Amino acid sequence: MTFDNHGKIIRIVRDATQVLRNDDTGVLSIQRTPTFNIVGRDLCHAEYITVDGEYGQVCTPLRERRFYIRGPHAAPTDADDSVRFHDTIESALSEAMGRIS
């Protein structure tokens, strides 16, 4: 039997050192040590994969402590800062989850 979760994130938290496997769709990983991204010039603090296979990240701009979503569930780039940026990882993830239909 196949289950359709409509892209909702299955809230399974894994240790950031564990490797994601192909059957780990829906896993949310909060990284203990943020990863620097030279392309976006930011730090990646968390990542998620929906059960539909969509990947997204929670990041902070370099030298800032504001969190934002990068990926298919992100707020539009022209949105107000109060919509795009969050004070915590959890708040940013909640925003992403709210955008998943």
mmCIF file of C-alpha atoms in Angstrom:
data_model
loop_
_atom_site.group_PDB
_atom_site.id
_atom_site.type_symbol
_atom_site.label_atom_id
_atom_site.label_comp_id
_atom_site.label_asym_id
_atom_site.label_seq_id
_atom_site.Cartn_x
_atom_site.Cartn_y
_atom_site.Cartn_z
ATOM 1 C CA MET A 1 0.000 0.000 0.000
ATOM 2 C CA THR A 2 1.245 3.477 -0.881
ATOM 3 C CA PHE A 3 0.728 6.424 1.457
ATOM 4 C CA ASP A 4 0.390 9.974 0.134
ATOM 5 C CA ASN A 5 1.523 12.458 2.760
ATOM 6 C CA HIS A 6 1.169 15.459 0.402
ATOM 7 C CA GLY A 7 4.824 16.413 0.827
ATOM 8 C CA LYS A 8 4.572 16.878 4.593
ATOM 9 C CA ILE A 9 7.811 16.536 6.493
ATOM 10 C CA ILE A 10 7.924 13.423 8.637
ATOM 11 C CA ARG A 11 9.458 14.771 11.824
ATOM 12 C CA ILE A 12 12.224 12.271 12.433
ATOM 13 C CA VAL A 13 15.317 13.922 13.845
ATOM 14 C CA ARG A 14 18.603 12.212 13.097
ATOM 15 C CA ASP A 15 22.107 12.775 14.297
ATOM 16 C CA ALA A 16 23.776 15.092 11.809
ATOM 17 C CA THR A 17 26.708 12.690 11.466
ATOM 18 C CA GLN A 18 24.491 9.946 10.042
ATOM 19 C CA VAL A 19 24.426 9.596 6.278
ATOM 20 C CA LEU A 20 21.048 9.992 4.577
ATOM 21 C CA ARG A 21 19.976 6.865 2.702
ATOM 22 C CA ASN A 22 17.686 6.656 -0.319
ATOM 23 C CA ASP A 23 14.796 5.509 1.884
ATOM 24 C CA ASP A 24 15.227 8.444 4.289
ATOM 25 C CA THR A 25 12.842 10.791 2.500
ATOM 26 C CA GLY A 26 11.104 12.905 5.087
ATOM 27 C CA VAL A 27 14.123 13.113 7.384
ATOM 28 C CA LEU A 28 14.888 16.395 9.093
ATOM 29 C CA SER A 29 18.537 16.897 10.042
ATOM 30 C CA ILE A 30 19.696 19.779 12.235
ATOM 31 C CA GLN A 31 23.432 20.174 11.888
ATOM 32 C CA ARG A 32 25.513 20.645 15.012
ATOM 33 C CA THR A 33 28.224 22.420 13.049
ATOM 34 C CA PRO A 34 26.829 24.656 10.292
ATOM 35 C CA THR A 35 28.225 24.086 6.820
ATOM 36 C CA PHE A 36 29.589 27.040 4.865
ATOM 37 C CA ASN A 37 28.242 27.419 1.338
ATOM 38 C CA ILE A 38 30.584 29.437 -0.860
ATOM 39 C CA VAL A 39 27.992 29.798 -3.634
ATOM 40 C CA GLY A 40 25.277 31.345 -1.469
ATOM 41 C CA ARG A 41 27.800 32.863 0.982
ATOM 42 C CA ASP A 42 25.835 31.530 3.927
ATOM 43 C CA LEU A 43 25.824 28.814 6.576
ATOM 44 C CA CYS A 44 23.506 25.809 6.359
ATOM 45 C CA HIS A 45 22.090 24.880 9.777
ATOM 46 C CA ALA A 46 19.434 22.315 8.890
ATOM 47 C CA GLU A 47 18.127 20.351 5.956
ATOM 48 C CA TYR A 48 14.942 18.491 5.206
ATOM 49 C CA ILE A 49 13.579 16.163 2.568
ATOM 50 C CA THR A 50 9.851 15.778 2.130
ATOM 51 C CA VAL A 51 8.277 12.399 1.505
ATOM 52 C CA ASP A 52 7.824 13.579 -2.087
ATOM 53 C CA GLY A 53 11.600 13.992 -2.408
ATOM 54 C CA GLU A 54 11.811 17.795 -2.263
ATOM 55 C CA TYR A 55 14.987 19.021 -0.557
ATOM 56 C CA GLY A 56 15.367 22.267 1.365
ATOM 57 C CA GLN A 57 17.712 23.963 3.821
ATOM 58 C CA VAL A 58 17.591 26.421 6.701
ATOM 59 C CA CYS A 59 20.490 28.864 6.417
ATOM 60 C CA THR A 60 21.851 32.118 7.791
ATOM 61 C CA PRO A 61 23.504 34.800 5.709
ATOM 62 C CA LEU A 62 27.227 35.040 6.407
ATOM 63 C CA ARG A 63 27.947 36.905 9.684
ATOM 64 C CA GLU A 64 24.237 37.158 10.547
ATOM 65 C CA ARG A 65 22.043 35.315 13.025
ATOM 66 C CA ARG A 66 18.815 35.404 11.009
ATOM 67 C CA PHE A 67 17.536 32.127 9.571
ATOM 68 C CA TYR A 68 15.849 31.660 6.208
ATOM 69 C CA ILE A 69 14.665 28.811 3.995
ATOM 70 C CA ARG A 70 16.441 27.956 0.763
ATOM 71 C CA GLY A 71 14.650 25.586 -1.587
ATOM 72 C CA PRO A 72 11.201 24.999 -3.092
ATOM 73 C CA HIS A 73 9.348 26.052 0.074
ATOM 74 C CA ALA A 74 11.151 29.355 0.576
ATOM 75 C CA ALA A 75 9.437 32.708 0.842
ATOM 76 C CA PRO A 76 9.688 34.792 -2.335
ATOM 77 C CA THR A 77 12.939 36.761 -2.540
ATOM 78 C CA ASP A 78 11.003 40.025 -2.814
ATOM 79 C CA ALA A 79 9.033 39.301 0.395
ATOM 80 C CA ASP A 80 9.375 41.573 3.404
ATOM 81 C CA ASP A 81 12.204 40.701 5.815
ATOM 82 C CA SER A 82 9.656 39.794 8.499
ATOM 83 C CA VAL A 83 8.445 37.013 6.181
ATOM 84 C CA ARG A 84 11.803 35.843 4.829
ATOM 85 C CA PHE A 85 13.904 35.868 8.013
ATOM 86 C CA HIS A 86 13.404 34.178 11.379
ATOM 87 C CA ASP A 87 15.026 34.315 14.806
ATOM 88 C CA THR A 88 15.326 30.541 15.226
ATOM 89 C CA ILE A 89 15.837 27.408 13.151
ATOM 90 C CA GLU A 90 12.531 26.057 14.466
ATOM 91 C CA SER A 91 10.644 29.144 13.310
ATOM 92 C CA ALA A 92 12.149 28.921 9.833
ATOM 93 C CA LEU A 93 11.318 25.219 9.607
ATOM 94 C CA SER A 94 7.756 25.924 10.716
ATOM 95 C CA GLU A 95 7.493 28.494 7.934
ATOM 96 C CA ALA A 96 8.723 25.950 5.382
ATOM 97 C CA MET A 97 6.303 23.319 6.635
ATOM 98 C CA GLY A 98 3.472 25.811 6.404
ATOM 99 C CA ARG A 99 4.281 26.374 2.731
ATOM 100 C CA ILE A 100 4.157 22.664 1.898
ATOM 101 C CA SER A 101 0.738 21.791 0.522
#
